[in-house]
Coordinates of C-alpha atoms in Angstrom, one line a residue:
M1 CA 0.0 0.0 0.0
T2 CA 2.9 2.3 0.9
T3 CA 4.5 1.6 -2.5
V4 CA 1.3 2.5 -4.3
R5 CA 1.1 5.8 -2.5
I6 CA 4.7 6.7 -3.2
T7 CA 4.3 5.9 -6.9
R8 CA 1.2 8.1 -7.1
T9 CA 3.1 10.8 -5.3
A10 CA 6.0 10.5 -7.7
L11 CA 3.7 10.7 -10.7
T12 CA 2.0 13.7 -9.2
R13 CA 5.3 15.5 -8.5
G14 CA 6.5 14.6 -12.0
T15 CA 3.4 16.2 -13.5
L16 CA 3.8 19.3 -11.4
A17 CA 7.5 19.5 -12.2
A18 CA 6.6 19.5 -15.9
L19 CA 4.0 22.2 -15.2
S20 CA 6.7 24.1 -13.4
G21 CA 8.8 24.1 -16.5
L22 CA 5.9 25.3 -18.6
L23 CA 5.1 28.1 -16.1
A24 CA 8.8 29.1 -16.1
G25 CA 8.8 29.2 -19.9
F26 CA 5.6 31.2 -20.0
A27 CA 7.1 33.7 -17.4
A28 CA 10.3 34.0 -19.5
L29 CA 8.4 34.9 -22.6
T30 CA 6.0 37.3 -21.0
V31 CA 8.7 39.1 -19.0
A32 CA 10.7 39.3 -22.2
E33 CA 7.7 40.8 -24.0
L34 CA 7.4 43.4 -21.2
V35 CA 11.1 44.3 -21.5
S36 CA 11.0 44.4 -25.3
A37 CA 8.6 47.3 -24.9
A38 CA 11.4 49.3 -23.5
V39 CA 13.8 48.2 -26.2
R40 CA 11.7 47.5 -29.4
P41 CA 9.1 45.0 -30.3
E42 CA 11.3 43.2 -32.8
A43 CA 13.6 42.2 -29.9
S44 CA 11.1 39.8 -28.3
P45 CA 12.4 36.2 -28.2
V46 CA 9.8 34.6 -30.5
T47 CA 10.3 37.3 -33.1
A48 CA 14.1 37.2 -32.8
V49 CA 14.4 33.4 -32.9
G50 CA 11.9 33.2 -35.7
G51 CA 13.7 35.8 -37.7
A52 CA 17.0 34.0 -37.1
A53 CA 15.4 30.7 -38.2
I54 CA 14.2 32.3 -41.4
D55 CA 17.7 33.7 -42.1
R56 CA 19.3 30.3 -41.7
T57 CA 16.7 28.3 -43.6
P58 CA 17.8 27.0 -47.0
A59 CA 16.1 28.4 -50.0
G60 CA 14.5 25.1 -50.9
V61 CA 12.9 24.9 -47.4
K62 CA 11.5 28.4 -47.6
D63 CA 10.1 27.7 -51.0
F64 CA 8.5 24.5 -49.6
A65 CA 6.9 26.6 -46.8
I66 CA 5.5 29.2 -49.2
R67 CA 4.2 26.6 -51.6
N68 CA 2.4 24.6 -48.8
F69 CA 1.4 27.2 -46.3
G70 CA 1.2 30.3 -48.5
E71 CA 0.8 33.5 -46.6
N72 CA 0.3 31.5 -43.4
D73 CA 4.0 30.4 -43.4
K74 CA 5.0 32.9 -40.7
F75 CA 2.1 31.8 -38.5
V76 CA 3.2 28.2 -38.9
L77 CA 6.7 29.1 -38.0
Q78 CA 5.7 31.1 -34.9
L79 CA 3.4 28.2 -33.9
G80 CA 6.3 25.8 -34.3
I81 CA 8.5 27.9 -32.2
V82 CA 6.0 28.1 -29.4
V83 CA 5.3 24.4 -29.5
T84 CA 9.1 23.7 -29.4
L85 CA 9.5 26.1 -26.5
A86 CA 6.6 24.4 -24.6
L87 CA 8.1 20.9 -25.1
F88 CA 11.5 22.1 -24.0
A89 CA 10.0 23.7 -21.0
L90 CA 8.1 20.5 -20.0
A91 CA 11.3 18.5 -20.3
V92 CA 13.4 21.0 -18.3
G93 CA 10.8 20.9 -15.6
V94 CA 11.1 17.1 -15.3
L95 CA 14.9 17.4 -15.3
A96 CA 14.8 20.0 -12.6
L97 CA 13.0 17.7 -10.2
R98 CA 16.2 15.6 -9.9
H99 CA 18.7 18.3 -10.9
R100 CA 17.3 21.6 -9.7
R101 CA 20.2 23.8 -10.6
T102 CA 20.7 22.2 -13.9
G103 CA 17.1 22.8 -14.9
S104 CA 17.4 26.5 -14.1
A105 CA 20.7 26.7 -16.0
A106 CA 18.9 25.2 -19.0
V107 CA 16.4 28.0 -19.0
L108 CA 19.2 30.5 -18.8
A109 CA 21.0 28.8 -21.7
F110 CA 17.9 29.1 -23.8
G111 CA 17.7 32.8 -23.0
V112 CA 21.3 33.2 -24.2
V113 CA 20.2 31.6 -27.5
G114 CA 17.4 34.1 -27.8
A115 CA 19.7 37.0 -27.1
A116 CA 22.2 35.8 -29.6
S117 CA 19.5 35.5 -32.2
A118 CA 18.2 39.0 -31.5
V119 CA 21.7 40.6 -31.7
S120 CA 22.6 38.7 -34.9
R121 CA 19.6 39.9 -36.9
P122 CA 20.3 42.2 -39.8
D123 CA 18.2 45.0 -38.2
S124 CA 19.7 44.6 -34.8
T125 CA 20.4 47.9 -33.0
G126 CA 23.1 46.3 -30.8
I127 CA 23.5 44.5 -27.5
A128 CA 20.2 46.1 -26.2
D129 CA 18.3 43.7 -28.4
G130 CA 19.5 40.8 -26.3
L131 CA 18.2 42.2 -23.1
P132 CA 14.5 41.0 -23.3
S133 CA 15.6 37.4 -23.8
L134 CA 18.2 37.5 -21.0
V135 CA 15.9 39.2 -18.5
G136 CA 13.1 36.9 -19.4
A137 CA 15.4 33.8 -19.0
V138 CA 16.6 35.0 -15.5
A139 CA 12.9 35.4 -14.4
G140 CA 12.0 32.0 -15.8
A141 CA 15.1 30.3 -14.2
F142 CA 14.3 31.9 -10.8
L143 CA 10.7 30.8 -11.0
L144 CA 11.6 27.2 -11.9
Y145 CA 14.0 27.1 -9.0
V146 CA 11.4 28.3 -6.6
L147 CA 8.6 26.0 -7.8
I148 CA 10.8 22.9 -7.8
G149 CA 11.9 23.8 -4.3
R150 CA 8.2 23.6 -3.3
L151 CA 8.1 20.1 -4.7
T152 CA 11.3 18.9 -3.0
R153 CA 11.2 20.8 0.3
P154 CA 10.4 18.6 3.4
R155 CA 7.3 19.5 5.4
R156 CA 7.4 19.5 9.2
I157 CA 4.8 17.2 10.7
S158 CA 4.6 16.5 14.4
G159 CA 8.1 17.9 14.8
E160 CA 9.7 15.5 12.4
E161 CA 11.2 16.1 8.9
Q162 CA 9.5 13.9 6.3
E163 CA 11.6 12.8 3.3
A164 CA 10.8 14.6 0.0
H165 CA 9.7 11.4 -1.7
D166 CA 7.3 10.4 1.1
E167 CA 3.6 11.2 0.6
G168 CA 2.8 14.5 2.1
G169 CA 6.5 15.3 2.5
W170 CA 6.5 18.2 0.1
D171 CA 4.8 21.6 0.3
R172 CA 1.7 21.0 -1.9
R173 CA -0.1 24.1 -0.7
G174 CA 3.0 26.3 -1.0
F175 CA 3.5 25.0 -4.6
L176 CA -0.1 25.7 -5.6
V177 CA 0.1 29.2 -4.2
A178 CA 3.4 30.0 -5.8
A179 CA 2.3 28.5 -9.2
T180 CA -1.0 30.4 -9.2
A181 CA 0.7 33.7 -8.3
A182 CA 3.4 33.1 -11.0
A183 CA 0.8 32.4 -13.7
A184 CA -1.2 35.5 -12.8
A185 CA 1.9 37.7 -12.7
S186 CA 3.1 36.4 -16.0
T187 CA -0.2 36.9 -17.6
V188 CA -0.3 40.5 -16.4
A189 CA 3.3 41.1 -17.6
G190 CA 2.5 39.7 -21.0
A191 CA -0.6 41.9 -21.3
V192 CA 1.2 45.0 -20.3
G193 CA 4.0 44.2 -22.7
R194 CA 1.7 43.7 -25.6
T195 CA -0.2 46.9 -24.8
L196 CA 3.0 48.9 -24.6
N197 CA 4.3 47.4 -27.8
G198 CA 1.0 48.1 -29.5
R199 CA 1.2 51.8 -28.4
S200 CA 4.6 52.1 -30.1
A201 CA 2.8 51.5 -33.4
Q202 CA 0.1 54.0 -32.8
D203 CA 2.1 56.9 -34.2
A204 CA 2.7 54.9 -37.3
V205 CA -1.0 54.2 -37.7
A206 CA -1.8 57.8 -37.1
S207 CA 0.7 59.0 -39.7
R208 CA -0.8 56.7 -42.3
E209 CA -4.3 57.9 -41.5
A210 CA -3.2 61.5 -41.9
A211 CA -1.4 60.9 -45.2
R212 CA -2.9 62.5 -48.2
L213 CA -1.7 61.5 -51.7
P214 CA -1.4 64.5 -54.0
A215 CA -2.6 64.3 -57.6
P216 CA 0.1 62.8 -59.8
A217 CA 2.0 65.0 -62.2
S218 CA 1.9 62.1 -64.7
P219 CA -1.3 60.1 -64.2
A220 CA -1.9 56.6 -65.5
K221 CA -3.9 56.3 -68.6
P222 CA -7.4 54.8 -68.0
I223 CA -7.5 51.0 -68.1
P224 CA -9.0 50.0 -71.5
A225 CA -12.6 48.8 -71.2
G226 CA -11.6 45.6 -73.0
A227 CA -8.8 44.7 -70.6
Q228 CA -11.3 43.0 -68.2
L229 CA -13.1 39.9 -69.7
R230 CA -16.4 39.0 -68.2
V231 CA -15.7 35.3 -67.6
P232 CA -16.8 33.7 -64.3
G233 CA -13.8 32.4 -62.4
L234 CA -11.4 35.0 -63.9
P235 CA -9.8 37.3 -61.3
P236 CA -10.3 41.1 -61.7
F237 CA -7.8 43.0 -63.7
T238 CA -6.9 45.1 -60.7
T239 CA -6.2 43.2 -57.5
P240 CA -7.8 44.7 -54.4
N241 CA -5.2 45.6 -51.7
S242 CA -6.7 43.1 -49.3
K243 CA -6.3 40.3 -51.8
F244 CA -2.8 41.3 -53.0
Y245 CA -0.3 38.5 -52.3
R246 CA 2.3 39.0 -49.5
V247 CA 5.6 37.2 -49.5
D248 CA 8.4 38.5 -47.2
T249 CA 10.5 37.4 -44.2
A250 CA 9.0 39.8 -41.6
L251 CA 7.4 37.9 -38.7
V252 CA 6.1 41.1 -37.4
V253 CA 4.9 43.6 -40.0
P254 CA 7.0 46.8 -39.5
K255 CA 4.8 49.8 -38.6
V256 CA 6.9 52.8 -39.5
D257 CA 5.9 56.4 -38.5
A258 CA 6.0 58.4 -41.7
N259 CA 6.8 61.5 -39.8
S260 CA 10.2 60.2 -38.5
W261 CA 11.0 58.1 -41.6
R262 CA 14.0 59.0 -43.7
L263 CA 15.6 57.7 -46.9
R264 CA 19.3 58.0 -47.6
I265 CA 20.9 57.6 -51.0
H266 CA 24.7 57.1 -51.0
G267 CA 27.5 54.9 -52.3
K268 CA 29.7 54.6 -55.4
G269 CA 29.2 57.1 -58.1
V270 CA 27.1 59.4 -55.8
R271 CA 28.4 63.0 -56.0
R272 CA 26.6 63.9 -52.9
D273 CA 24.5 61.9 -50.4
L274 CA 20.8 62.7 -50.4
E275 CA 18.2 62.3 -47.7
F276 CA 14.5 62.6 -48.0
T277 CA 11.5 62.7 -45.7
Y278 CA 8.1 61.3 -46.5
Q279 CA 6.8 64.8 -47.2
D280 CA 9.8 65.5 -49.4
L281 CA 8.7 62.7 -51.7
L282 CA 5.0 63.7 -51.6
D283 CA 6.1 67.2 -52.6
R284 CA 7.9 66.0 -55.7
P285 CA 6.3 65.3 -59.1
L286 CA 4.6 61.9 -58.8
I287 CA 4.0 59.3 -61.5
E288 CA 1.0 57.0 -61.5
R289 CA 1.4 53.6 -63.3
E290 CA -0.4 50.3 -63.8
I291 CA 2.1 47.6 -62.9
T292 CA 1.8 43.9 -62.3
L293 CA 4.1 42.4 -59.7
C294 CA 5.1 38.8 -59.4
C295 CA 7.0 36.8 -56.7
V296 CA 9.9 34.6 -57.7
S297 CA 8.4 31.9 -55.5
N298 CA 5.4 31.7 -57.8
E299 CA 5.2 28.2 -59.3
V300 CA 3.8 27.6 -62.8
G301 CA 0.1 28.4 -62.5
G302 CA 0.7 29.8 -58.9
P303 CA -1.2 32.7 -57.1
Y304 CA 1.7 35.0 -56.2
I305 CA 1.0 37.6 -58.8
G306 CA -1.2 40.7 -58.6
H307 CA -1.9 43.9 -60.4
A308 CA -2.3 47.4 -58.9
R309 CA -2.2 51.1 -59.7
W310 CA 0.9 52.5 -58.1
I311 CA 1.8 56.2 -57.4
G312 CA 5.3 57.3 -56.5
V313 CA 8.5 59.1 -57.3
R314 CA 10.5 58.0 -60.4
L315 CA 13.6 56.4 -58.9
A316 CA 15.9 57.3 -61.8
D317 CA 15.3 61.0 -61.2
L318 CA 16.5 60.7 -57.6
L319 CA 19.6 58.8 -58.7
K320 CA 20.4 61.4 -61.3
E321 CA 20.1 64.2 -58.7
A322 CA 22.7 62.3 -56.7
G323 CA 25.0 62.2 -59.7
V324 CA 24.5 58.5 -60.4
K325 CA 25.1 57.2 -64.0
P326 CA 24.3 53.8 -65.3
P327 CA 27.2 51.5 -66.2
S328 CA 26.4 52.0 -69.9
R329 CA 27.3 55.7 -69.5
G330 CA 30.4 55.2 -67.4
G331 CA 28.8 54.8 -64.0
K332 CA 30.8 53.3 -61.1
A333 CA 28.0 51.3 -59.7
D334 CA 26.1 48.5 -61.3
Q335 CA 23.9 47.5 -58.3
I336 CA 21.5 49.2 -56.0
I337 CA 21.2 47.8 -52.5
A338 CA 17.9 48.7 -51.1
R339 CA 17.6 48.2 -47.3
S340 CA 14.4 47.8 -45.3
V341 CA 13.8 48.9 -41.8
D342 CA 13.8 45.2 -40.8
G343 CA 17.3 44.7 -42.2
M344 CA 16.3 43.0 -45.5
T345 CA 18.6 43.8 -48.5
L346 CA 17.6 43.6 -52.1
G347 CA 20.0 44.0 -55.1
T348 CA 18.8 45.7 -58.3
P349 CA 20.7 46.3 -61.5
V350 CA 21.3 50.1 -61.9
E351 CA 21.0 49.7 -65.6
D352 CA 17.4 48.4 -65.3
V353 CA 16.3 51.2 -63.0
M354 CA 17.7 53.9 -65.3
D355 CA 16.8 52.5 -68.7
G356 CA 13.5 54.4 -69.0
R357 CA 11.1 52.0 -67.4
D358 CA 8.8 53.2 -64.6
A359 CA 10.9 52.2 -61.6
M360 CA 9.7 54.1 -58.6
L361 CA 9.6 54.6 -54.9
A362 CA 5.9 54.0 -54.4
V363 CA 3.9 55.8 -51.8
G364 CA 0.4 54.7 -52.9
M365 CA -1.4 51.6 -54.0
N366 CA -4.8 51.6 -55.7
G367 CA -5.6 55.1 -54.7
E368 CA -4.6 55.0 -51.0
P369 CA -1.4 55.2 -49.0
L370 CA 0.5 51.9 -49.0
P371 CA -1.0 49.4 -46.5
F372 CA 1.5 48.4 -43.8
V373 CA 1.8 44.9 -45.1
H374 CA 2.8 46.3 -48.5
G375 CA 5.5 48.6 -47.3
F376 CA 4.1 51.9 -45.8
P377 CA 5.4 54.5 -45.9
V378 CA 7.5 53.8 -49.0
R379 CA 8.5 50.8 -51.1
M380 CA 10.5 50.3 -54.2
L381 CA 9.3 48.5 -57.3
V382 CA 10.8 48.0 -60.8
P383 CA 8.6 46.7 -63.6
G384 CA 9.9 43.5 -65.2
L385 CA 11.9 42.2 -62.3
Y386 CA 10.9 39.6 -59.7
G387 CA 10.2 41.1 -56.3
Y388 CA 13.2 39.7 -54.5
V389 CA 15.5 41.9 -56.6
S390 CA 13.4 45.0 -56.9
A391 CA 10.4 45.4 -54.6
C392 CA 11.9 46.4 -51.2
K393 CA 9.2 47.2 -48.7
W394 CA 9.6 49.6 -45.8
I395 CA 12.7 50.9 -47.6
E396 CA 15.0 53.3 -45.7
D397 CA 18.4 53.2 -47.5
I398 CA 19.7 53.0 -51.0
E399 CA 23.4 52.2 -51.5
L400 CA 25.1 52.3 -54.9
T401 CA 27.6 49.5 -55.2
T402 CA 28.7 46.6 -57.5
F403 CA 27.6 43.0 -57.8
D404 CA 31.2 42.0 -57.3
D405 CA 31.4 43.9 -53.9
Y406 CA 28.1 42.8 -52.3
D407 CA 25.6 40.0 -52.3
A408 CA 22.1 40.9 -51.1
Y409 CA 20.1 38.7 -48.7
W410 CA 18.6 36.3 -51.3
V411 CA 21.7 36.0 -53.4
K412 CA 23.6 34.8 -50.3
R413 CA 21.0 32.1 -50.2
K414 CA 21.7 30.8 -53.7
W415 CA 19.1 32.9 -55.7
A416 CA 20.3 34.5 -58.9
R417 CA 21.7 38.1 -58.9
K418 CA 19.6 39.2 -61.8
A419 CA 16.0 38.0 -62.2
P420 CA 13.9 39.3 -65.1
I421 CA 10.3 37.9 -64.9
K422 CA 9.8 35.0 -67.2
T423 CA 7.0 34.7 -69.7
Q424 CA 4.1 32.8 -68.2
A425 CA 0.4 32.0 -68.8
R426 CA -2.1 30.5 -66.3
I427 CA -5.5 28.8 -66.6
D428 CA -7.9 30.2 -64.0
T429 CA -11.0 28.4 -65.1
P430 CA -11.9 25.6 -65.2
K431 CA -10.1 24.6 -62.0
P432 CA -7.9 21.5 -61.8
F433 CA -9.9 18.4 -61.5
G434 CA -13.1 20.3 -62.4
R435 CA -16.1 18.6 -63.9
P436 CA -17.6 20.8 -66.5
E437 CA -20.6 19.7 -68.6
A438 CA -20.2 18.8 -72.2
G439 CA -20.7 21.6 -74.7
T440 CA -19.1 25.0 -74.9
V441 CA -16.8 25.6 -71.9
M442 CA -15.1 28.9 -71.5
V443 CA -11.5 28.4 -70.7
A444 CA -9.8 31.6 -69.4
G445 CA -6.8 32.9 -67.5
V446 CA -4.0 35.5 -67.5
A447 CA -0.6 35.8 -69.1
W448 CA 2.3 38.1 -68.3
A449 CA 5.8 39.1 -69.4
Q450 CA 6.3 42.4 -67.6
H451 CA 8.1 45.1 -69.6
R452 CA 7.9 43.0 -72.7
G453 CA 4.1 42.5 -73.0
I454 CA 2.1 39.6 -74.3
E455 CA 1.7 39.2 -78.0
K456 CA -0.1 35.9 -78.3
V457 CA -1.6 33.1 -76.1
E458 CA -2.4 29.6 -77.4
I459 CA -4.2 26.6 -75.9
R460 CA -3.9 22.9 -76.5
V461 CA -6.4 20.2 -75.7
D462 CA -4.7 16.9 -74.9
D463 CA -2.2 16.3 -77.7
G464 CA -4.0 18.3 -80.3
P465 CA -2.8 21.4 -82.2
W466 CA -2.1 24.7 -80.6
R467 CA -4.9 27.1 -81.2
P468 CA -5.0 30.9 -80.6
V469 CA -7.2 32.3 -77.9
Q470 CA -9.1 35.6 -77.7
L471 CA -6.9 38.2 -76.0
A472 CA -8.2 41.0 -73.9
E473 CA -7.0 44.4 -74.7
Q474 CA -3.4 45.1 -73.6
D475 CA -3.1 47.9 -71.0
T476 CA 0.6 48.4 -71.0
V477 CA 3.7 46.1 -71.4
D478 CA 4.0 46.2 -67.6
T479 CA 0.6 44.6 -67.0
W480 CA -0.8 41.1 -67.2
R481 CA -3.2 40.3 -70.0
Q482 CA -6.4 38.3 -69.8
W483 CA -7.5 35.7 -72.3
S484 CA -10.3 33.3 -73.1
Y485 CA -11.2 30.4 -75.3
P486 CA -14.6 28.8 -76.1
W487 CA -13.8 25.0 -75.9
K488 CA -16.2 22.5 -77.4
A489 CA -15.8 20.0 -74.6
T490 CA -16.6 16.3 -75.2
P491 CA -17.2 13.7 -72.4
G492 CA -14.2 12.2 -70.8
G493 CA -10.9 13.2 -69.2
H494 CA -8.9 16.0 -70.9
T495 CA -5.7 18.0 -70.3
L496 CA -5.7 21.7 -71.1
T497 CA -2.3 23.4 -71.6
V498 CA -1.6 27.0 -72.3
R499 CA 1.5 28.9 -73.5
A500 CA 2.2 32.6 -74.2
T501 CA 4.4 34.5 -76.6
D502 CA 5.9 37.8 -75.4
G503 CA 6.3 41.1 -77.2
T504 CA 9.8 40.1 -78.4
G505 CA 8.4 37.0 -80.1
E506 CA 9.8 34.5 -77.6
V507 CA 7.5 31.6 -76.9
Q508 CA 7.1 30.4 -73.4
T509 CA 9.3 27.4 -72.8
E510 CA 7.9 24.0 -72.0
K511 CA 11.0 23.1 -69.9
R512 CA 10.0 22.8 -66.3
T513 CA 12.3 24.3 -63.7
K514 CA 11.8 25.0 -60.0
T515 CA 11.5 28.5 -58.5
V516 CA 15.1 28.5 -57.3
P517 CA 17.3 30.2 -58.5
D518 CA 15.6 32.6 -60.8
G519 CA 11.9 31.7 -61.1
A520 CA 9.8 28.8 -62.3
S521 CA 9.4 28.0 -66.0
G522 CA 7.2 25.6 -67.9
R523 CA 3.6 25.5 -69.2
H524 CA 0.5 25.4 -67.0
S525 CA -1.9 22.5 -67.5
V526 CA -5.1 21.5 -65.8
V527 CA -6.8 18.1 -65.9
V528 CA -10.6 18.1 -66.1
T529 CA -13.4 15.5 -66.5
V530 CA -16.2 16.4 -68.8
D531 CA -19.6 14.9 -67.8

């Protein structure tokens, strides 16, 4: 009977020890969140460790995450970090029951990892970024030491010391009081930390709400009426801001106060450094253009492409004011390094920015100031180039350099230095594995070859001949183009394949390649069964 009681006690203490580890981990995170409010929100452990994980993840793994989780990839990463921390905390709690000091040391060690991750981030402001993780770890280690002490401390009964493993020989009531108090205090600390960090973004939100975009000096031409086909299942020509794809490495979307934002232009071939405020850009002659953007992670037939009307300052004009010349005219720099407030770096060919295309520092998207997720207050974009070499969000620095001297973030991770968008076509309707009825089925989709335009789109049914489709009216060479084809569908299984020809006469290749290193290629097909 005594053996049964001791076993039950051991199980109970083991469970409570694991709970102690979990409470210690929770306290560490919430205290760190509170401290990060005094440093900066990006220094919190989950954000810092998550950012470091993204930085060290191979390109193929990132591509897998985007392909399978889409825009939820960051949520999945954060969830994975929290689950890993929880499992670690549970294990440390059990370890501490036998090795109290070792368990607390393990919590401290994990805090050192978080601090190192925060300090090593590209946007790190220095040693201060490591403080939230370290202070949180000290709080968690201390709490674990105290709680485990309640589970191992002998309790005086009738003037005699009971052994820790004997039933009733540990301070059950003291443990419950301490654990409850710790949980409550940690919850309060986390809530206060989140509130304070939220307040730090209020100025940014207020600055966006107060922003007023002036009328552009060079407005975009009206979109031709025939650019939008009326085919069910076909996306709108202009993608709403809320539906526009988002692919970046920011676990926490930067909220930048436009009133304190500054942009610096400097580097090789710059006669004099320039600095601009947000208002400086708004006061300049603005251009408004229809431009389709595409992510290099977009697979054949993928969703990471969208179209918007952008307004901003012509980037080439700013570079010329700084004295920059393209390499073709004797310029010293052949690469622009655009830096974001979160430390991201993108490398863009100077020649492409200054060749006459509408490369810009955008301040507006579809008639409103940029949404935060799309780069407010200012982002860069260059028609015809994949986003990872041109579309820097939350930009704050432009450095002129050379490709030989510097590799940007993605190039260091085996992506190509130069990445013109490849000619592609996509079938939007019918959907893969759809079951249309026999008769006339309208097949439709979009095609794009930014800065070259789409000349022709063709469709093939099974192994039949290529047939031309009906093209919607072209807006500009920098926009996608819709197409449709009335297919006389017969019962049975069929494969529909599409290909495009760009404005230079180049036919879309059938050779399939992955997205790494410079974008996917191949022809999009869908398989359907006609009833």
